[in-house]
Short mmCIF file of C-alpha atoms in Angstrom, two decimals:
data_model
loop_
_atom_site.label_atom_id
_atom_site.label_comp_id
_atom_site.label_asym_id
_atom_site.label_seq_id
_atom_site.Cartn_x
_atom_site.Cartn_y
_atom_site.Cartn_z
CA MET A 1 -67.34 52.20 17.38
CA LYS A 2 -67.19 48.46 16.81
CA LYS A 3 -67.90 46.41 19.93
CA ARG A 4 -66.86 42.77 19.97
CA SER A 5 -67.43 39.91 22.35
CA VAL A 6 -64.53 37.54 23.00
CA LEU A 7 -65.02 34.16 24.63
CA VAL A 8 -61.88 32.35 25.85
CA VAL A 9 -62.14 28.60 26.39
CA LEU A 10 -60.53 27.25 29.56
CA PHE A 11 -59.60 23.67 30.43
CA ASP A 12 -57.24 21.89 32.81
CA GLY A 13 -53.67 21.88 31.51
CA VAL A 14 -54.16 25.07 29.47
CA GLN A 15 -51.08 27.17 28.68
CA SER A 16 -51.67 30.32 30.75
CA LEU A 17 -49.84 32.65 28.36
CA ASP A 18 -52.06 31.46 25.50
CA VAL A 19 -54.94 32.85 27.53
CA THR A 20 -53.46 35.98 29.08
CA GLY A 21 -51.43 37.18 26.07
CA PRO A 22 -54.35 37.73 23.67
CA ALA A 23 -56.62 38.73 26.58
CA GLU A 24 -54.24 41.59 27.49
CA VAL A 25 -54.29 42.79 23.88
CA PHE A 26 -58.08 42.93 23.75
CA ALA A 27 -58.37 44.45 27.23
CA ARG A 28 -55.88 47.22 26.40
CA VAL A 29 -58.01 48.38 23.49
CA GLY A 30 -60.64 49.52 25.97
CA SER A 31 -58.18 51.78 27.78
CA VAL A 32 -56.80 53.15 24.51
CA LEU A 33 -60.27 54.01 23.20
CA GLY A 34 -61.65 55.04 26.57
CA ASP A 35 -64.39 52.44 26.24
CA PRO A 36 -63.99 49.27 28.32
CA SER A 37 -66.74 47.59 26.28
CA ALA A 38 -64.75 47.72 23.00
CA TYR A 39 -64.04 44.05 23.62
CA ARG A 40 -66.18 42.21 26.15
CA LEU A 41 -63.96 39.42 27.46
CA ARG A 42 -65.43 36.33 29.08
CA PHE A 43 -63.77 33.10 30.17
CA ALA A 44 -65.64 29.81 30.17
CA SER A 45 -64.84 26.25 31.22
CA LEU A 46 -66.91 23.12 30.71
CA ASP A 47 -68.60 23.33 34.11
CA GLY A 48 -67.88 26.97 34.95
CA ALA A 49 -65.30 25.85 37.54
CA PRO A 50 -61.74 27.19 37.88
CA VAL A 51 -59.06 25.31 35.91
CA ALA A 52 -55.44 24.56 36.69
CA SER A 53 -53.06 25.75 34.00
CA HIS A 54 -49.98 23.79 32.93
CA SER A 55 -47.84 25.94 35.24
CA GLY A 56 -50.19 25.41 38.21
CA LEU A 57 -51.72 28.87 37.98
CA ARG A 58 -55.46 28.65 38.61
CA LEU A 59 -57.67 30.51 36.16
CA MET A 60 -61.21 31.56 37.05
CA ALA A 61 -64.11 31.02 34.69
CA ASP A 62 -66.98 33.49 34.37
CA LEU A 63 -69.46 30.85 33.25
CA ALA A 64 -69.95 27.35 31.87
CA LEU A 65 -69.54 26.83 28.14
CA ALA A 66 -73.13 25.58 27.92
CA ASP A 67 -74.34 28.99 29.11
CA ALA A 68 -72.20 31.04 26.72
CA GLU A 69 -73.75 32.99 23.86
CA ALA A 70 -72.16 32.87 20.42
CA PRO A 71 -69.25 35.37 20.53
CA ASP A 72 -67.69 37.48 17.82
CA VAL A 73 -64.31 35.90 18.62
CA LEU A 74 -64.01 32.39 20.05
CA LEU A 75 -60.45 31.88 21.29
CA VAL A 76 -59.13 28.36 21.89
CA PRO A 77 -55.77 28.26 23.71
CA GLY A 78 -53.35 25.34 23.78
CA GLY A 79 -51.34 23.53 26.41
CA ASP A 80 -50.77 19.96 27.50
CA GLY A 81 -54.49 19.64 28.17
CA ALA A 82 -55.16 20.05 24.45
CA ARG A 83 -53.42 16.76 23.69
CA HIS A 84 -55.90 14.66 25.70
CA PRO A 85 -59.09 16.72 25.70
CA ASP A 86 -62.38 15.99 27.39
CA PRO A 87 -64.73 14.67 24.66
CA ARG A 88 -67.38 17.12 25.88
CA LEU A 89 -65.09 20.01 24.97
CA ILE A 90 -64.63 18.67 21.43
CA ASP A 91 -68.38 18.25 21.04
CA TRP A 92 -68.99 21.81 22.22
CA LEU A 93 -66.36 23.27 19.89
CA ARG A 94 -67.70 21.28 16.94
CA GLU A 95 -71.19 22.68 17.50
CA HIS A 96 -70.41 26.23 18.55
CA GLY A 97 -67.17 27.02 16.70
CA PRO A 98 -68.89 27.76 13.38
CA ARG A 99 -71.24 30.23 15.11
CA ALA A 100 -68.44 32.65 15.99
CA ARG A 101 -67.52 35.45 13.59
CA SER A 102 -63.87 34.46 14.08
CA LEU A 103 -62.65 31.13 15.43
CA VAL A 104 -59.10 31.53 16.72
CA SER A 105 -56.62 29.06 18.18
CA VAL A 106 -53.31 29.68 19.89
CA CYS A 107 -50.49 27.13 19.90
CA THR A 108 -51.73 23.54 20.30
CA GLY A 109 -55.29 24.79 20.53
CA ALA A 110 -55.24 23.95 16.80
CA LEU A 111 -55.19 20.26 17.79
CA LEU A 112 -58.57 20.75 19.46
CA LEU A 113 -59.97 22.36 16.31
CA ALA A 114 -58.47 19.61 14.16
CA GLU A 115 -60.16 16.98 16.34
CA THR A 116 -63.54 18.61 15.71
CA GLY A 117 -63.07 18.38 11.94
CA LEU A 118 -63.45 22.15 11.55
CA LEU A 119 -59.97 22.41 10.02
CA ASP A 120 -60.55 19.73 7.37
CA GLY A 121 -59.56 21.09 3.97
CA ARG A 122 -58.19 24.28 5.51
CA ARG A 123 -54.71 25.74 5.93
CA ALA A 124 -53.57 25.81 9.54
CA THR A 125 -50.54 26.04 11.78
CA THR A 126 -49.63 25.31 15.38
CA HIS A 127 -46.54 25.28 17.57
CA TRP A 128 -43.64 24.00 15.46
CA ALA A 129 -43.14 21.02 17.78
CA ALA A 130 -46.72 19.84 17.16
CA CYS A 131 -46.93 20.42 13.40
CA GLU A 132 -45.73 16.92 12.53
CA GLN A 133 -48.23 15.37 14.93
CA MET A 134 -51.11 17.41 13.52
CA ALA A 135 -50.18 16.53 9.93
CA ARG A 136 -49.92 12.84 10.82
CA GLU A 137 -53.09 12.55 12.89
CA TYR A 138 -55.25 14.90 10.82
CA PRO A 139 -54.28 14.37 7.17
CA ALA A 140 -57.28 16.37 5.96
CA VAL A 141 -55.71 19.53 7.45
CA ARG A 142 -53.23 21.43 5.27
CA VAL A 143 -50.58 22.01 7.93
CA GLU A 144 -48.15 24.89 7.33
CA PRO A 145 -45.29 24.60 9.84
CA ASP A 146 -43.48 27.88 9.14
CA PRO A 147 -45.90 30.83 9.59
CA ILE A 148 -46.59 32.33 12.99
CA PHE A 149 -50.27 32.47 12.13
CA VAL A 150 -52.50 31.39 9.27
CA ARG A 151 -55.96 32.67 8.37
CA ASP A 152 -58.32 30.61 6.25
CA GLY A 153 -61.74 32.18 6.04
CA ALA A 154 -63.23 32.72 9.48
CA ILE A 155 -60.70 30.42 11.16
CA ALA A 156 -57.26 31.59 12.29
CA THR A 157 -54.59 29.39 13.87
CA SER A 158 -51.34 30.58 15.41
CA ALA A 159 -48.03 29.18 16.57
CA GLY A 160 -46.70 29.08 20.12
CA VAL A 161 -47.49 31.56 22.90
CA THR A 162 -46.40 35.00 21.62
CA ALA A 163 -47.86 34.30 18.17
CA GLY A 164 -51.26 34.54 19.85
CA ILE A 165 -50.42 38.15 20.68
CA ASP A 166 -49.51 38.78 17.03
CA LEU A 167 -52.81 37.32 15.89
CA ALA A 168 -54.79 39.31 18.48
CA LEU A 169 -53.08 42.51 17.32
CA ALA A 170 -53.98 41.65 13.72
CA LEU A 171 -57.65 41.30 14.74
CA VAL A 172 -57.52 44.62 16.62
CA GLU A 173 -55.99 46.33 13.58
CA GLU A 174 -58.84 45.03 11.41
CA ASP A 175 -61.49 46.22 13.88
CA HIS A 176 -60.03 49.55 15.03
CA GLY A 177 -57.20 50.49 12.69
CA ARG A 178 -53.43 50.52 12.76
CA ASP A 179 -53.04 53.42 15.20
CA VAL A 180 -55.01 51.69 17.95
CA ALA A 181 -53.20 48.40 17.42
CA LEU A 182 -49.85 50.21 17.40
CA THR A 183 -50.64 51.95 20.69
CA VAL A 184 -51.57 48.61 22.28
CA ALA A 185 -48.38 47.02 20.95
CA ARG A 186 -46.28 49.83 22.42
CA GLN A 187 -47.98 49.51 25.80
CA LEU A 188 -47.19 45.78 25.80
CA VAL A 189 -43.67 46.45 24.48
CA VAL A 190 -44.12 44.20 21.45
CA PHE A 191 -43.80 44.83 17.74
CA LEU A 192 -46.79 45.74 15.63
CA ARG A 193 -46.91 43.35 14.10
CA ARG A 194 -45.00 40.39 12.74
CA PRO A 195 -46.53 39.35 9.43
CA GLY A 196 -48.43 36.10 9.79
CA ASN A 197 -46.16 34.38 7.30
CA GLN A 198 -42.97 35.27 9.17
CA ALA A 199 -41.08 32.11 10.08
CA GLN A 200 -41.62 30.72 13.59
CA PHE A 201 -37.91 30.44 14.35
CA SER A 202 -34.45 31.30 13.15
CA ALA A 203 -32.27 29.30 10.79
CA GLN A 204 -30.14 28.14 13.70
CA LEU A 205 -33.20 26.88 15.57
CA ALA A 206 -34.83 25.46 12.46
CA ALA A 207 -31.87 23.17 11.91
CA GLN A 208 -30.30 20.87 14.42
CA THR A 209 -26.86 21.76 15.72
CA ALA A 210 -24.29 19.44 14.22
CA ARG A 211 -22.49 17.08 16.59
CA ARG A 212 -19.15 17.22 14.80
CA GLU A 213 -17.05 20.23 15.71
CA PRO A 214 -16.07 21.14 12.10
CA LEU A 215 -19.69 21.17 10.95
CA ARG A 216 -20.88 23.02 14.05
CA GLU A 217 -18.22 25.67 13.50
CA LEU A 218 -19.20 25.86 9.85
CA GLN A 219 -22.82 26.55 10.78
CA GLN A 220 -21.66 29.49 12.87
CA TRP A 221 -19.37 30.70 10.08
CA ILE A 222 -22.25 30.64 7.59
CA SER A 223 -24.40 32.78 9.89
CA GLU A 224 -21.58 35.31 10.22
CA HIS A 225 -20.78 35.44 6.47
CA PRO A 226 -24.08 35.37 4.55
CA ASP A 227 -22.48 37.39 1.75
CA GLY A 228 -19.62 34.90 1.26
CA ASP A 229 -19.23 32.04 -1.18
CA LEU A 230 -21.62 29.53 0.36
CA SER A 231 -21.71 27.02 -2.45
CA VAL A 232 -21.51 23.35 -1.50
CA GLU A 233 -18.05 23.16 -3.01
CA ALA A 234 -16.74 26.12 -1.01
CA LEU A 235 -18.33 24.94 2.23
CA ALA A 236 -17.02 21.41 1.69
CA GLY A 237 -13.54 22.85 1.26
CA ARG A 238 -13.82 24.69 4.57
CA ALA A 239 -14.95 21.46 6.24
CA ARG A 240 -12.13 19.55 4.52
CA LEU A 241 -14.55 17.06 2.99
CA SER A 242 -15.47 16.14 -0.55
CA PRO A 243 -18.65 17.93 -1.72
CA ARG A 244 -20.59 14.66 -1.81
CA HIS A 245 -19.43 13.54 1.65
CA PHE A 246 -20.03 17.03 3.04
CA ALA A 247 -23.59 17.23 1.70
CA ARG A 248 -24.46 13.82 3.20
CA ALA A 249 -22.85 14.57 6.56
CA PHE A 250 -24.45 18.01 6.83
CA HIS A 251 -27.92 16.65 6.13
CA ALA A 252 -27.46 13.72 8.51
CA GLU A 253 -26.42 15.98 11.40
CA THR A 254 -28.63 19.04 10.85
CA GLY A 255 -31.72 17.56 9.25
CA THR A 256 -31.51 19.91 6.26
CA THR A 257 -29.40 20.35 3.15
CA PRO A 258 -26.55 22.89 2.97
CA GLY A 259 -28.45 24.83 0.32
CA ARG A 260 -31.62 25.06 2.38
CA TYR A 261 -29.66 26.08 5.46
CA VAL A 262 -27.91 28.85 3.52
CA GLU A 263 -31.27 30.05 2.17
CA ARG A 264 -32.65 30.34 5.70
CA VAL A 265 -29.56 32.15 7.00
CA ARG A 266 -29.63 34.68 4.15
CA LEU A 267 -33.35 35.27 4.50
CA GLU A 268 -33.03 35.76 8.26
CA HIS A 269 -30.12 38.18 7.79
CA ALA A 270 -32.01 40.17 5.16
CA ARG A 271 -35.10 40.35 7.39
CA ARG A 272 -33.03 41.65 10.27
CA LEU A 273 -31.40 44.33 8.12
CA LEU A 274 -34.78 45.45 6.79
CA GLU A 275 -36.16 45.61 10.33
CA GLU A 276 -33.22 47.33 12.01
CA THR A 277 -31.33 49.43 9.44
CA PRO A 278 -32.22 52.16 6.92
CA GLY A 279 -30.17 50.52 4.15
CA GLY A 280 -31.73 50.39 0.70
CA VAL A 281 -32.87 47.16 -0.92
CA GLN A 282 -29.77 47.09 -3.15
CA GLU A 283 -27.48 47.38 -0.12
CA VAL A 284 -29.41 44.78 1.87
CA SER A 285 -29.43 42.30 -1.01
CA ARG A 286 -25.64 42.50 -1.29
CA ALA A 287 -25.06 42.24 2.47
CA ALA A 288 -27.33 39.20 2.71
CA GLY A 289 -25.58 37.42 -0.14
CA TYR A 290 -28.33 37.66 -2.75
CA GLY A 291 -26.29 39.79 -5.13
CA THR A 292 -29.26 41.54 -6.74
CA PRO A 293 -32.54 43.00 -5.42
CA GLU A 294 -34.47 40.74 -7.81
CA ALA A 295 -32.88 37.60 -6.36
CA MET A 296 -33.79 38.77 -2.85
CA ARG A 297 -37.31 39.63 -3.95
CA ARG A 298 -37.81 36.14 -5.37
CA ALA A 299 -36.58 34.60 -2.10
CA PHE A 300 -38.96 36.75 -0.03
CA ILE A 301 -41.95 35.97 -2.22
CA LYS A 302 -41.16 32.25 -2.12
CA SER A 303 -40.66 32.01 1.66
CA LEU A 304 -42.74 34.85 3.11
CA GLY A 305 -45.27 35.65 0.41
CA THR A 306 -44.34 39.32 0.44
CA SER A 307 -41.75 41.62 -1.13
CA PRO A 308 -38.78 43.06 0.82
CA ALA A 309 -40.28 46.56 0.58
CA GLU A 310 -43.64 45.40 1.94
CA TYR A 311 -41.92 43.38 4.65
CA ARG A 312 -40.06 46.48 5.82
CA ARG A 313 -43.23 48.57 5.75
CA ARG A 314 -45.13 46.06 7.85
CA PHE A 315 -42.50 44.99 10.33
CA ARG A 316 -39.98 47.75 10.92
CA PRO A 317 -40.97 49.52 14.16
CA ALA A 318 -42.23 53.04 13.71
CA PRO A 319 -39.95 55.80 15.10
CA ALA A 320 -40.73 56.62 18.70
#
């Protein structure tokens, strides 16, 4: 049986769920396998002292970072404290991060890794609200704002909070197989597992809500009729605007083009049907407005990097 050591970095202002979510995943593996040492979890702060999380919850450290041995998995959580880190923490991560078999960040923990230079030239993600900041402040990092987690070699970065659970489950599946990871996911009442390239948020959250009532109502109508005529001309007619005026107004108020918004709505609808219904690919492609399975396949490959059939296999919950 593979035995792994996991070291979780603690600092003041850490997001507690970034710590406890992945930690629960690794700890549950021990109970599933009947071997508590399957993952040896340790928590370390700069001086070995307790830290205050962003919510005020105090987290105990087992040891100081200076006394920690190189782990198999080095987990760096995020939180407000990651935006103004202690320089000593950055120095420690820069020196010791490459020594871990897997270097993993959750949420804005990616900002700490970016500050060390360890993400230079690599693909990475973080919480959607911090992606623009990371791209601006660390131009050498290839920031990908959409996926819930990204793996580039030995380094893995994940989006906000629950994405850390997805990434931890992915690591468990690699180490101990799908059945163990699935059992852990069921115990935690989460899906096994969202593909890493699944979008961080829905079409409605990805776009701003329009201020004008006609455009706001139109956004809702689009989400309810993905299989309708959603061309710019048709949507402009519903909004009682000229196509050119409609396209400008929609982009100004939502931050995206009508075409891109429709693409996201259709993709989200197709994903939901693949996850929740037994309908065939032909049926799903029609219901989501793609018309043909090939058109839907192209959209999935472009946005998610996987086919509809593979998406269903990986994400649809197994029957109880």
